[in-house]
Amino acid sequence: MKSTLYLKFIILYIIFGFLSIFTAATLTSGLVRTPLERQIASNMYQEASMVANDYLPQYFSDQLTLSSVQLQLSGMEIQLDAAVWFTDQNGDLLASAHSDGYPSAPDSIEDFNPAEGGSSRYQIGTYHSCFPENVITVTAPVVYGYAPNGYLIIHKYVSDISGLQSILMHAVFITLAVIFVLSFMILLGFQFFVYRPLRKITEAATQYATGNLDYEIPVNTEDEMGYLSASLNYMSSKLRDFQDYQKKFVANVSHDFRSPLTSIKGYVEAMADGTIPPELHEKYLNIILFETERLTDLTQDLLTLNEFDTKNLLLNKEKFDIHETIKNAAASFEGTCTQKKISIELILATKYLPVYADKRKIHQVIYNLLDNAIKFSDPESIITIETTERGDKVYISVKDYGIGIPRNALNKIWERFYKTDLSRGKDKKGTGLGLAIVKEAIQAHGENISVVSTEGVGTEFIFSLPRCSD
């Protein structure tokens, strides 16, 4: 698995090299040879036509001697490196010249037919068995008196093309070699920039799968591979945080359930075996009732938070008067406030202030904030609830003048089960989930909540809701 992908690329690279060489040696060779034959034949025909039209007709008008013709043919033979024949209209040889390696011209061409090439300007073959191997033959008529009186025939060995073809193929193979080297450099680039980072990412995935979330991928680039590595590192850090949160969550839930259950079990056993006399049963039954209420509150808060965690929470948004909801939530604490001699002051922006939100969830938010404020307010103090309109938003403030929150705890109060040291001593009933529920509910609405607190002075929570037009 570790080298499979890279090995595949190596094999493909080798196959690519062999196929390139094979293609160049077969297909390219054939593609080059035919155009070369045509080009050489065309040059031969142009040379033959020029001499046949401009020079040789003078021989038939007695303006040119045969020795002069012979000299002209020798010059053509040297220039073209070929065999040059000059015949009459019946194929009888008048003059000739040939380069080394070509046989002497016959005195007469048997079965001579100047049109045997058809529409093609040239023909390939041994030309009536006059040559030991194939030659390219071109024939140009020598016209005098509006009729062909003779023919200029040029022959060139086909094998002479092989030299030029070899030069071209040599250039092709050099080009292929350069391409092969360049492709090898691309393969090396793939090795360094793709394969090696991919191996590190694969190794990281393997480590994460085995539970090692501390493994971190080194990020050295800012390309897609670097982005993927950074994303996986971020994912592993979040998984570690979630793992730590799970452990902390289980520990907190276990602790908060175990404490009241231990108290309930101890008091019930003490009453059952007579350790607690009957006349004290009512006192301890009230304690047991208090502990069961703690368990009920904790269970309800956990169920509420589970609604938010499932991400399937459907908010039942509607238009309602936020002032009415505030008044109802404040009325719920009438008994508690009377007992602690705490007063709740309402500073409402208008008589009627409509918002668009989930009424039940917002009631719970205000209830939790009030409950929190009452718990940490001193007797005979005031809690202020104030509403303010700003543009298309409504801001609700819940402010107390209690013990306040320590500065180092301000960022932790939204964590589940978190309790400050002051709250642990002052409030034995709280579950540590109230503010977590508040934040989840407000964020579910797409709004924000903030807190301002000074230890020993008080605390103010402010959250926003969308204002609804009348």
XYZ file of C-alpha atoms in Angstrom:
470
model
C 0.000 0.000 0.000
C 2.859 2.364 0.843
C 4.415 2.216 -2.643
C 1.526 1.095 -4.826
C 0.624 4.499 -6.255
C 4.211 5.544 -6.893
C 5.026 2.151 -8.433
C 2.080 2.577 -10.800
C 3.447 5.912 -11.964
C 6.922 4.392 -12.506
C 5.434 1.550 -14.556
C 3.328 3.983 -16.587
C 6.421 6.116 -17.162
C 8.430 3.137 -18.472
C 5.530 2.015 -20.680
C 5.250 5.571 -22.005
C 8.946 5.547 -22.926
C 8.782 2.212 -24.776
C 5.593 3.191 -26.610
C 7.136 6.514 -27.643
C 10.253 4.821 -29.065
C 8.203 2.097 -30.779
C 5.856 4.670 -32.311
C 8.737 6.812 -33.533
C 10.544 3.806 -35.022
C 7.493 2.511 -36.898
C 4.803 5.070 -37.511
C 7.083 8.109 -37.741
C 9.470 6.319 -40.116
C 6.674 5.598 -42.558
C 5.194 9.059 -42.195
C 8.560 10.654 -42.956
C 9.571 8.417 -45.904
C 6.543 9.043 -48.129
C 6.702 12.878 -47.974
C 10.456 12.658 -48.634
C 9.879 10.546 -51.754
C 7.312 13.021 -53.016
C 9.535 16.003 -52.315
C 12.596 14.489 -54.050
C 10.481 13.337 -57.001
C 9.009 16.840 -57.297
C 12.488 18.408 -57.325
C 13.640 15.891 -59.951
C 10.610 16.583 -62.149
C 11.057 20.365 -61.896
C 14.724 20.021 -62.930
C 13.865 17.667 -65.790
C 11.020 19.873 -67.063
C 13.181 22.974 -67.027
C 15.977 21.348 -69.071
C 13.519 19.556 -71.392
C 11.611 22.738 -72.143
C 14.368 25.347 -72.270
C 17.492 23.541 -73.467
C 17.031 20.171 -75.206
C 14.603 21.337 -77.983
C 17.604 23.110 -79.523
C 19.128 19.707 -80.246
C 16.288 18.860 -82.623
C 16.672 22.235 -84.355
C 20.373 21.484 -84.933
C 21.372 24.410 -82.749
C 22.914 22.129 -80.141
C 25.421 19.328 -80.630
C 25.224 15.961 -78.914
C 28.450 16.686 -77.021
C 26.846 19.816 -75.581
C 23.833 17.734 -74.513
C 26.190 15.224 -72.928
C 27.865 18.038 -70.988
C 24.460 19.289 -69.763
C 23.442 15.816 -68.639
C 26.734 15.389 -66.756
C 26.042 18.604 -64.867
C 22.566 17.350 -63.938
C 23.970 13.988 -62.823
C 26.451 15.709 -60.508
C 23.790 18.029 -59.132
C 21.130 15.361 -58.545
C 23.435 12.377 -57.846
C 21.320 10.347 -60.254
C 21.222 8.680 -63.672
C 20.094 10.983 -66.518
C 18.963 9.597 -69.891
C 18.062 11.435 -73.072
C 16.127 9.328 -75.575
C 14.201 9.856 -78.770
C 10.463 9.319 -79.032
C 10.929 5.543 -79.465
C 13.086 5.062 -76.372
C 16.424 4.806 -78.201
C 19.241 6.320 -76.176
C 20.749 9.564 -77.513
C 22.914 10.548 -74.518
C 23.307 9.670 -70.858
C 25.206 10.367 -67.681
C 25.188 8.537 -64.358
C 26.743 8.822 -60.928
C 28.835 6.125 -59.345
C 26.774 3.087 -58.373
C 24.341 3.408 -61.264
C 24.549 0.959 -64.230
C 25.142 2.191 -67.769
C 22.092 3.127 -69.769
C 20.795 0.583 -72.337
C 20.957 1.457 -75.995
C 17.216 1.077 -76.257
C 14.479 0.845 -73.609
C 12.355 -2.220 -74.201
C 8.585 -1.682 -74.234
C 9.126 2.014 -73.813
C 5.994 3.872 -72.794
C 6.414 7.472 -71.593
C 2.912 7.446 -70.075
C 3.360 4.293 -68.000
C 3.379 6.369 -64.784
C -0.206 7.435 -65.383
C -1.281 10.655 -63.731
C 1.594 10.497 -61.242
C 4.652 12.567 -61.959
C 6.933 9.764 -60.834
C 7.094 5.987 -60.512
C 9.062 3.673 -58.252
C 10.531 0.375 -59.387
C 13.533 -1.124 -61.246
C 12.366 0.564 -64.493
C 12.188 -2.317 -66.919
C 14.798 -4.210 -64.842
C 17.463 -1.683 -65.767
C 18.476 -1.179 -62.113
C 19.376 -3.693 -59.397
C 17.120 -1.959 -56.871
C 14.156 0.406 -56.819
C 14.617 3.873 -58.210
C 12.443 6.989 -58.411
C 11.899 7.735 -62.097
C 10.579 10.968 -63.615
C 10.024 11.531 -67.358
C 9.796 14.919 -69.052
C 8.934 15.220 -72.781
C 11.176 17.289 -75.080
C 8.731 19.118 -77.339
C 9.769 20.451 -80.752
C 7.347 21.367 -83.497
C 4.360 20.926 -81.217
C 5.157 17.223 -80.691
C 7.435 15.300 -78.332
C 10.597 14.344 -80.239
C 12.365 12.933 -77.230
C 12.308 12.415 -73.485
C 14.535 13.345 -70.579
C 14.433 10.562 -67.968
C 16.004 10.879 -64.497
C 16.489 7.936 -62.108
C 17.480 8.157 -58.442
C 17.870 5.269 -56.011
C 15.164 5.100 -53.376
C 17.832 3.994 -50.913
C 19.381 7.468 -51.189
C 16.384 8.746 -49.219
C 17.387 6.593 -46.253
C 20.282 8.902 -45.417
C 18.034 11.939 -45.195
C 15.438 9.860 -43.397
C 18.058 8.784 -40.851
C 18.946 12.410 -40.196
C 15.303 13.269 -39.578
C 14.739 10.200 -37.407
C 17.863 11.063 -35.429
C 16.339 14.464 -34.720
C 13.056 12.777 -33.741
C 14.804 10.428 -31.302
C 16.738 13.303 -29.749
C 13.454 15.179 -29.290
C 11.936 12.075 -27.714
C 14.889 11.775 -25.361
C 14.452 15.400 -24.290
C 10.711 14.831 -23.750
C 11.509 11.682 -21.771
C 13.926 13.605 -19.538
C 11.411 16.412 -19.056
C 8.669 13.914 -18.201
C 11.055 12.319 -15.695
C 11.479 15.741 -14.093
C 7.695 15.992 -13.936
C 7.660 12.572 -12.262
C 10.194 13.813 -9.726
C 8.018 16.864 -9.157
C 5.065 14.575 -8.560
C 7.203 12.607 -6.100
C 8.131 15.680 -4.060
C 5.006 17.828 -4.354
C 2.188 15.256 -4.495
C 3.217 11.741 -3.527
C 5.241 12.517 -0.386
C 2.599 14.888 1.086
C -0.059 12.324 0.156
C 1.857 9.632 2.052
C 1.987 11.879 5.113
C -1.753 12.496 4.844
C -2.378 8.748 4.459
C -0.214 8.060 7.502
C -2.158 10.689 9.450
C -5.462 9.084 8.463
C -4.117 5.726 9.646
C -3.011 7.237 12.961
C -6.395 8.900 13.473
C -8.169 5.641 12.664
C -6.150 3.869 15.374
C -7.049 6.578 17.885
C -3.803 8.574 17.871
C -5.245 12.074 17.574
C -1.974 13.685 18.683
C -0.347 12.917 15.311
C 0.221 16.142 13.365
C 1.015 16.521 9.664
C 3.867 18.985 8.930
C 2.540 21.809 6.728
C 5.277 23.234 4.457
C 3.262 24.589 1.525
C 0.240 26.795 0.941
C -1.206 24.816 -1.975
C -4.089 22.323 -1.949
C -1.946 19.678 -0.224
C -0.936 22.152 2.459
C -4.566 23.215 2.886
C -5.664 19.569 3.170
C -2.921 18.868 5.737
C -3.890 21.929 7.765
C -7.547 20.911 7.598
C -6.738 17.426 8.871
C -4.625 18.897 11.682
C -7.526 21.180 12.589
C -9.900 18.219 12.463
C -7.675 16.172 14.775
C -7.456 19.071 17.250
C -11.255 19.369 17.239
C -11.576 15.612 17.740
C -9.169 15.846 20.664
C -11.200 18.678 22.132
C -14.387 16.708 21.605
C -12.800 13.652 23.187
C -11.726 15.722 26.183
C -15.201 17.268 26.328
C -16.805 13.815 26.295
C -14.619 12.674 29.168
C -15.347 15.861 31.100
C -19.041 15.624 30.271
C -19.308 12.037 31.502
C -17.341 12.905 34.640
C -19.558 15.922 35.407
C -22.795 14.069 34.735
C -21.606 11.159 36.871
C -20.635 13.514 39.685
C -23.871 15.525 39.553
C -25.984 12.374 39.507
C -23.931 10.481 42.068
C -24.008 13.189 44.742
C -27.820 13.462 45.127
C -28.286 9.727 44.605
C -25.772 9.008 47.355
C -27.607 11.417 49.693
C -31.021 9.921 48.857
C -29.720 6.359 49.326
C -28.037 7.205 52.634
C -31.102 8.954 54.116
C -33.503 6.235 52.980
C -31.299 3.475 54.441
C -30.948 5.448 57.690
C -34.731 5.835 57.987
C -35.276 2.182 57.057
C -32.891 0.752 59.688
C -34.006 3.185 62.393
C -30.843 5.256 62.513
C -33.033 8.304 61.894
C -35.955 8.306 64.369
C -39.534 8.700 63.004
C -39.912 12.176 64.430
C -37.086 13.380 62.090
C -38.404 11.654 58.975
C -40.164 14.785 57.696
C -36.971 16.782 57.859
C -34.975 14.248 55.876
C -37.806 13.602 53.427
C -37.638 17.299 52.561
C -33.903 16.873 51.959
C -34.617 13.862 49.743
C -37.241 15.917 47.865
C -34.694 18.674 47.333
C -32.178 16.194 45.909
C -34.792 14.658 43.551
C -35.608 18.158 42.294
C -31.908 18.587 41.521
C -31.958 15.341 39.519
C -35.097 16.450 37.690
C -33.565 19.811 36.794
C -30.360 18.178 35.602
C -32.226 15.647 33.462
C -34.407 18.360 31.907
C -31.392 20.537 31.145
C -29.584 17.614 29.521
C -32.616 16.877 27.353
C -32.801 20.550 26.347
C -29.143 20.652 25.368
C -29.556 17.418 23.432
C -32.131 19.206 21.274
C -29.473 21.701 20.219
C -26.741 19.070 19.784
C -28.759 16.974 17.346
C -28.726 19.956 14.916
C -32.306 19.017 14.087
C -33.819 21.683 16.298
C -36.772 23.271 14.538
C -37.480 26.728 15.887
C -41.169 27.554 16.026
C -40.717 31.221 15.184
C -43.663 33.548 15.592
C -44.500 37.171 16.287
C -44.989 37.892 19.984
C -44.629 40.680 22.538
C -41.256 40.358 24.251
C -42.505 42.521 27.148
C -45.245 40.042 27.957
C -42.709 37.189 27.963
C -40.423 39.164 30.290
C -43.307 39.857 32.682
C -44.338 36.183 32.740
C -40.765 35.036 33.409
C -40.383 37.604 36.217
C -43.685 36.495 37.791
C -42.319 32.938 38.061
C -39.785 34.129 40.649
C -42.195 36.073 42.823
C -41.929 33.622 45.727
C -38.149 33.365 45.553
C -37.734 37.137 45.310
C -40.092 37.694 48.250
C -38.138 35.213 50.318
C -34.769 36.878 49.520
C -36.279 40.393 49.524
C -35.094 40.947 45.937
C -37.021 43.257 43.619
C -37.156 42.994 39.813
C -37.269 46.344 38.003
C -38.600 46.434 34.424
C -37.463 49.248 32.112
C -39.393 48.653 28.923
C -38.820 50.638 25.737
C -42.497 50.763 24.748
C -45.800 49.372 25.889
C -45.772 46.789 23.102
C -42.584 45.500 21.441
C -43.025 42.652 18.922
C -40.178 40.300 18.013
C -39.940 37.321 15.667
C -38.505 34.268 17.446
C -39.338 30.990 19.186
C -41.446 32.161 22.134
C -40.842 29.072 24.281
C -37.060 29.142 23.789
C -36.811 32.886 24.505
C -38.924 32.460 27.651
C -36.444 29.830 28.796
C -33.515 32.180 28.036
C -35.004 34.980 30.155
C -35.978 32.500 32.887
C -32.421 31.079 33.061
C -30.843 34.543 33.139
C -33.199 35.669 35.898
C -32.622 32.459 37.842
C -28.868 33.003 37.562
C -29.169 36.646 38.631
C -31.309 35.805 41.679
C -28.908 33.069 42.806
C -25.946 35.438 42.914
C -27.689 38.572 44.182
C -27.487 39.663 47.763
C -30.696 39.991 49.809
C -32.549 43.300 49.455
C -30.916 43.995 46.054
C -32.401 44.902 42.673
C -32.398 43.039 39.347
C -33.050 45.186 36.272
C -34.515 43.962 32.981
C -34.310 46.549 30.214
C -35.316 46.517 26.532
C -33.900 48.800 23.834
C -34.717 49.255 20.137
C -31.886 49.803 17.664
C -32.828 49.649 14.002
C -34.266 46.222 13.203
C -32.971 44.716 16.478
C -34.303 44.541 20.014
C -31.758 44.264 22.828
C -32.733 42.714 26.167
C -30.554 43.309 29.203
C -30.680 41.366 32.510
C -28.565 43.102 35.128
C -27.911 42.248 38.776
C -25.853 43.885 41.518
C -24.565 40.682 43.056
C -21.201 39.019 43.548
C -20.133 39.278 39.894
C -18.022 36.887 37.865
C -14.215 36.672 38.191
C -12.387 37.927 35.112
C -10.658 34.589 34.491
C -14.049 32.855 34.438
C -15.851 35.114 31.923
C -14.901 32.947 28.932
C -15.799 29.710 30.720
C -19.308 30.464 31.990
C -20.821 29.206 28.693
C -19.237 25.783 29.127
C -21.484 22.977 30.242
C -21.284 22.072 33.941
C -18.950 24.972 34.604
C -19.381 26.620 37.989
C -17.209 29.313 39.493
C -15.732 28.732 42.911
C -18.110 31.379 44.286
C -21.142 29.637 42.819
C -20.111 26.290 44.256
C -20.196 27.778 47.707
C -23.306 29.889 47.251
C -25.545 27.674 45.100
C -25.903 23.959 45.727
C -28.833 23.349 43.395
C -27.494 24.674 40.072
C -26.577 22.186 37.349
C -24.052 24.358 35.548
C -26.087 24.054 32.316
C -28.292 27.158 32.453
C -25.979 29.554 30.629
C -24.987 26.856 28.115
C -28.677 26.497 27.230
C -29.005 30.294 26.957
C -26.127 30.573 24.478
C -27.297 27.605 22.374
C -30.810 29.059 22.138
C -29.640 32.540 21.125
C -27.163 31.156 18.548
C -29.912 28.935 17.119
C -31.770 32.168 16.311
C -28.671 33.567 14.592
C -28.273 36.234 17.285
C -25.574 37.132 19.832
C -25.307 37.322 23.603
C -22.619 39.112 25.607
C -21.752 39.526 29.264
C -20.223 42.384 31.260
C -19.273 41.679 34.852
C -17.166 43.117 37.649
C -16.438 41.009 40.689
C -18.191 42.434 43.740
C -20.243 44.896 41.633
C -22.602 42.861 39.466
C -23.233 41.229 36.112
C -25.155 42.217 32.989
C -26.206 39.855 30.153
C -27.346 41.436 26.849
C -28.798 39.516 23.910
C -30.462 40.554 20.658
C -33.614 39.479 18.787
C -34.995 40.510 15.394
C -37.629 43.234 15.713
C -40.940 42.563 14.025
C -42.801 45.387 12.335
C -46.199 46.241 13.800
